[in-house]
Short mmCIF file of C-alpha atoms in Angstrom, two decimals:
data_model
loop_
_atom_site.label_atom_id
_atom_site.label_comp_id
_atom_site.label_asym_id
_atom_site.label_seq_id
_atom_site.Cartn_x
_atom_site.Cartn_y
_atom_site.Cartn_z
CA MET A 224 12.59 3.43 29.75
CA ILE A 225 8.88 3.74 30.43
CA TYR A 226 6.10 6.16 29.62
CA MET A 227 3.18 7.17 31.81
CA MET A 228 -0.31 7.82 30.46
CA ASP A 229 -3.18 8.58 32.79
CA LYS A 230 -1.01 7.30 35.67
CA ILE A 231 -0.71 3.89 33.98
CA TRP A 232 2.80 2.71 33.18
CA PHE A 233 3.72 0.46 30.29
CA PRO A 234 7.05 -0.34 28.60
CA VAL A 235 8.15 1.34 25.39
CA SER A 236 8.70 -2.07 23.78
CA LYS A 237 4.94 -2.55 23.58
CA ILE A 238 4.77 0.54 21.39
CA TRP A 239 8.06 0.40 19.53
CA PHE A 240 7.71 -2.97 17.83
CA PRO A 241 4.18 -2.43 16.42
CA VAL A 242 5.19 1.01 15.16
CA SER A 243 8.47 -0.18 13.63
CA ILE A 244 7.04 -3.28 11.93
CA THR A 245 4.09 -1.26 10.61
CA PHE A 246 6.32 1.34 9.00
CA ARG A 247 8.70 -1.32 7.66
CA ILE A 248 5.82 -3.16 5.99
CA ALA A 249 4.26 0.07 4.71
CA ALA A 250 7.56 1.39 3.33
CA ILE A 251 8.44 -1.80 1.46
CA SER A 252 4.93 -2.33 0.12
CA SER A 253 4.73 1.33 -0.96
CA PHE A 254 7.99 1.02 -2.89
CA LEU A 255 6.65 -2.07 -4.67
CA VAL A 256 3.33 -0.34 -5.28
CA LEU A 257 5.11 2.70 -6.74
CA CYS A 258 7.11 0.62 -9.23
CA SER A 259 4.37 -1.75 -10.35
CA GLY A 260 1.48 0.67 -9.91
CA VAL A 261 2.93 3.37 -12.16
CA PHE A 262 3.74 0.75 -14.79
CA LEU A 263 0.20 -0.62 -14.74
CA ALA A 264 -1.27 2.88 -14.71
CA TYR A 265 0.74 3.80 -17.80
CA ILE A 266 -0.33 0.61 -19.60
CA PHE A 267 -3.99 1.19 -18.76
CA ALA A 268 -3.83 4.86 -19.74
CA ARG A 269 -1.88 4.54 -22.98
CA ARG A 270 -2.66 1.06 -24.29
CA ASP A 271 -5.68 -0.67 -25.75
CA PHE A 272 -5.54 -4.46 -25.67
CA ARG A 273 -7.81 -7.44 -25.41
CA GLY A 274 -8.78 -8.06 -21.80
CA LYS A 275 -7.95 -4.52 -20.66
CA GLU A 276 -11.27 -4.03 -18.88
CA LEU A 277 -10.88 -7.35 -17.10
CA ALA A 278 -7.34 -6.46 -16.03
CA GLU A 279 -8.51 -3.10 -14.67
CA LEU A 280 -11.34 -4.84 -12.86
CA LEU A 281 -9.01 -7.34 -11.19
CA VAL A 282 -6.58 -4.62 -10.11
CA THR A 283 -9.41 -2.51 -8.68
CA LEU A 284 -11.21 -5.41 -6.99
CA PRO A 285 -9.35 -5.15 -3.63
CA LEU A 286 -10.89 -1.69 -3.17
CA VAL A 287 -14.37 -3.17 -2.78
CA LEU A 288 -13.70 -6.65 -1.41
CA PRO A 289 -13.84 -7.14 2.38
CA PRO A 290 -10.28 -7.37 3.76
CA THR A 291 -10.96 -10.83 5.17
CA VAL A 292 -11.92 -12.05 1.70
CA ILE A 293 -8.70 -10.61 0.31
CA GLY A 294 -6.79 -12.35 3.10
CA TYR A 295 -8.51 -15.65 2.38
CA LEU A 296 -7.72 -15.41 -1.33
CA LEU A 297 -4.09 -14.62 -0.53
CA VAL A 298 -3.93 -17.69 1.71
CA MET A 299 -5.25 -19.74 -1.20
CA LEU A 300 -2.50 -18.30 -3.38
CA VAL A 301 0.61 -18.11 -1.19
CA GLY A 302 -0.27 -20.37 1.75
CA ARG A 303 1.84 -23.50 2.16
CA ASN A 304 -0.63 -25.56 0.13
CA GLY A 305 -1.70 -22.65 -2.05
CA LEU A 306 -1.37 -22.23 -5.79
CA PHE A 307 2.01 -20.48 -5.53
CA GLY A 308 2.81 -21.15 -1.89
CA HIS A 309 3.46 -24.83 -2.61
CA PHE A 310 6.25 -23.93 -5.03
CA ILE A 311 7.65 -21.29 -2.69
CA TYR A 312 7.86 -23.82 0.14
CA ASN A 313 9.51 -26.47 -2.04
CA PHE A 314 12.03 -23.99 -3.44
CA PHE A 315 12.96 -22.04 -0.30
CA GLY A 316 12.13 -24.65 2.32
CA THR A 317 9.90 -22.24 4.20
CA GLY A 318 6.49 -20.68 3.81
CA VAL A 319 5.33 -17.09 3.59
CA MET A 320 2.44 -17.20 6.04
CA PHE A 321 2.88 -15.87 9.58
CA THR A 322 5.90 -13.75 8.65
CA TRP A 323 6.30 -9.99 8.30
CA GLN A 324 6.81 -10.58 4.58
CA ALA A 325 3.22 -11.84 4.49
CA GLY A 326 2.24 -8.46 5.90
CA VAL A 327 4.00 -6.82 2.96
CA ILE A 328 2.04 -8.98 0.52
CA ALA A 329 -1.24 -8.08 2.22
CA ALA A 330 -0.44 -4.37 2.36
CA TYR A 331 0.69 -4.37 -1.26
CA THR A 332 -2.49 -6.07 -2.43
CA VAL A 333 -4.89 -3.67 -0.72
CA SER A 334 -2.96 -0.48 -1.54
CA LEU A 335 -2.06 -1.16 -5.20
CA PRO A 336 -5.48 -0.08 -6.57
CA LEU A 337 -5.14 3.36 -4.98
CA MET A 338 -1.85 3.97 -6.76
CA VAL A 339 -3.03 2.59 -10.10
CA ARG A 340 -6.28 4.56 -10.18
CA THR A 341 -4.71 7.83 -9.04
CA ALA A 342 -1.68 7.57 -11.33
CA GLN A 343 -3.81 6.44 -14.27
CA ALA A 344 -6.03 9.51 -13.96
CA ALA A 345 -2.94 11.74 -13.82
CA ILE A 346 -1.36 10.11 -16.88
CA GLU A 347 -4.60 10.32 -18.87
CA ALA A 348 -4.67 14.05 -18.12
CA VAL A 349 -1.30 14.57 -19.84
CA ASP A 350 -1.72 16.10 -23.30
CA LYS A 351 -0.92 13.43 -25.89
CA GLU A 352 0.22 16.12 -28.33
CA LEU A 353 3.29 16.62 -26.17
CA GLU A 354 4.10 12.93 -26.45
CA TYR A 355 3.57 12.99 -30.23
CA ALA A 356 5.94 15.94 -30.48
CA ALA A 357 8.59 13.94 -28.64
CA TYR A 358 8.11 11.03 -31.03
CA VAL A 359 8.55 13.37 -34.01
CA LEU A 360 11.82 14.57 -32.48
CA GLY A 361 13.07 10.99 -32.38
CA ARG A 362 12.40 10.06 -28.77
CA SER A 363 11.40 6.47 -28.03
CA GLU A 364 8.27 5.67 -26.07
CA ILE A 365 10.29 4.82 -22.97
CA GLU A 366 12.23 8.09 -23.20
CA THR A 367 9.01 10.02 -23.74
CA ALA A 368 7.40 8.35 -20.75
CA PHE A 369 10.27 9.22 -18.39
CA LEU A 370 11.02 12.67 -19.80
CA ILE A 371 7.50 13.98 -20.44
CA THR A 372 4.55 11.82 -19.36
CA LEU A 373 5.59 10.78 -15.86
CA PRO A 374 7.07 14.17 -14.86
CA LEU A 375 3.83 15.87 -15.89
CA ALA A 376 1.84 13.27 -13.96
CA LYS A 377 4.07 13.42 -10.88
CA LYS A 378 1.48 15.17 -8.70
CA GLY A 379 -1.02 12.37 -9.18
CA ILE A 380 1.66 9.73 -8.72
CA LEU A 381 2.84 11.32 -5.49
CA ALA A 382 -0.74 11.60 -4.22
CA GLY A 383 -1.26 7.92 -5.03
CA LEU A 384 1.90 7.03 -3.15
CA VAL A 385 0.76 8.92 -0.05
CA LEU A 386 -2.66 7.25 -0.13
CA SER A 387 -1.12 3.82 -0.69
CA PHE A 388 1.27 4.29 2.23
CA ALA A 389 -1.58 5.38 4.50
CA ARG A 390 -3.66 2.38 3.43
CA ALA A 391 -0.74 0.04 4.12
CA VAL A 392 -0.18 1.55 7.57
CA GLY A 393 -3.80 0.94 8.55
CA GLU A 394 -4.20 -2.53 7.03
CA PHE A 395 -5.85 -5.07 9.35
CA GLY A 396 -8.06 -7.81 7.93
CA ALA A 397 -5.88 -9.25 5.17
CA THR A 398 -2.80 -9.00 7.39
CA LEU A 399 -4.54 -10.90 10.19
CA MET A 400 -5.53 -13.68 7.78
CA LEU A 401 -2.14 -14.04 6.09
CA ALA A 402 0.47 -12.92 8.63
CA GLY A 403 -1.38 -13.56 11.87
CA ASN A 404 -1.13 -11.53 15.05
CA ILE A 405 2.08 -12.84 16.58
CA PRO A 406 3.58 -10.59 19.32
CA GLY A 407 7.09 -9.52 18.47
CA LYS A 408 6.81 -10.86 14.94
CA THR A 409 3.77 -9.71 12.96
CA ASN A 410 1.73 -7.54 15.33
CA THR A 411 1.31 -4.28 13.44
CA MET A 412 -0.29 -1.22 15.04
CA SER A 413 -3.79 -2.16 13.86
CA LEU A 414 -3.43 -5.70 15.16
CA SER A 415 -1.93 -4.43 18.43
CA ILE A 416 -4.91 -2.12 18.94
CA TYR A 417 -7.23 -5.11 18.51
CA SER A 418 -5.21 -7.20 20.98
CA ALA A 419 -4.91 -4.37 23.51
CA PHE A 420 -8.65 -3.73 23.38
CA GLN A 421 -9.42 -7.41 23.93
CA ALA A 422 -7.01 -7.49 26.87
CA GLY A 423 -8.52 -4.34 28.39
CA ASN A 424 -5.29 -2.38 27.91
CA ASN A 425 -7.00 0.83 26.84
CA GLU A 426 -3.92 2.97 27.51
CA LEU A 427 -1.86 1.15 24.89
CA ALA A 428 -4.80 1.05 22.48
CA ASN A 429 -5.42 4.78 22.91
CA LEU A 430 -1.81 5.68 22.18
CA LEU A 431 -1.64 3.52 19.05
CA VAL A 432 -4.98 4.93 17.89
CA LEU A 433 -3.64 8.46 18.29
CA ILE A 434 -0.60 7.58 16.19
CA LEU A 435 -2.76 6.13 13.42
CA VAL A 436 -5.18 9.06 13.51
CA PHE A 437 -2.25 11.47 13.24
CA MET A 438 -0.85 9.52 10.29
CA SER A 439 -4.24 9.54 8.58
CA LEU A 440 -4.68 13.28 9.06
CA LEU A 441 -1.15 13.90 7.80
CA SER A 442 -1.83 11.79 4.71
CA ILE A 443 -5.04 13.70 3.97
CA ALA A 444 -3.24 17.01 4.43
CA LEU A 445 -0.37 15.96 2.14
CA THR A 446 -2.77 14.75 -0.53
CA GLY A 447 -4.72 18.00 -0.37
CA LYS A 448 -1.49 20.00 -0.53
CA ILE A 449 -0.36 18.10 -3.60
CA ALA A 450 -3.74 18.61 -5.28
CA SER A 451 -3.80 22.34 -4.53
CA ARG A 452 -0.25 22.83 -5.83
CA GLY A 453 -1.20 20.99 -8.99
CA LYS A 454 -4.12 23.38 -9.59
CA LEU A 455 -1.90 26.41 -9.03
CA GLU A 456 0.63 25.19 -11.58
CA VAL A 457 -1.98 24.59 -14.30
#
């Protein structure tokens, strides 16, 4: 099956793989971000401990670092001769670099701060008196978190998830450094746009750009919808 755009024909396979691998990476990384990000957000919002400011700084750092720097640091950590990559290779007999799993690591790293910051703000906005009332009634902290705190902060958590997913979908620099741009293996939509542009295949680049722009607009709309619903319910 083929599509035609501006009288230029190209096979669906050139579109399908970048789209499918991008959404696979974004979905897996977003799930990991949701689990770990909400946990970290709760700890930062409800705990005071030595080194808290440093921990928050390290989690937030990927928001301001250039993606290539993030990619380089990840290579130093999980590359074959990296701090953790050496042990991974010795244990599993294979490395992480230049695999789609490396794309998940890169997407997770750059999108985690969005979830943590958004969820943390939502959790901090929850009235602590409600939590204290639950403690008085005999609820444990874990029960209180799942029955009161997180449900009341769900709008912020959901907004963070949407933003994290959108960030993962559009990730480029760190993915290029860690996973590479291997056709049929690690070429996400962003990487495919770069390759198509270099090759002069503007038709393919235009279509992938449209898909990413649509996803970005949809993410912004969903985030705004969540925020407006939250205001109406207050």
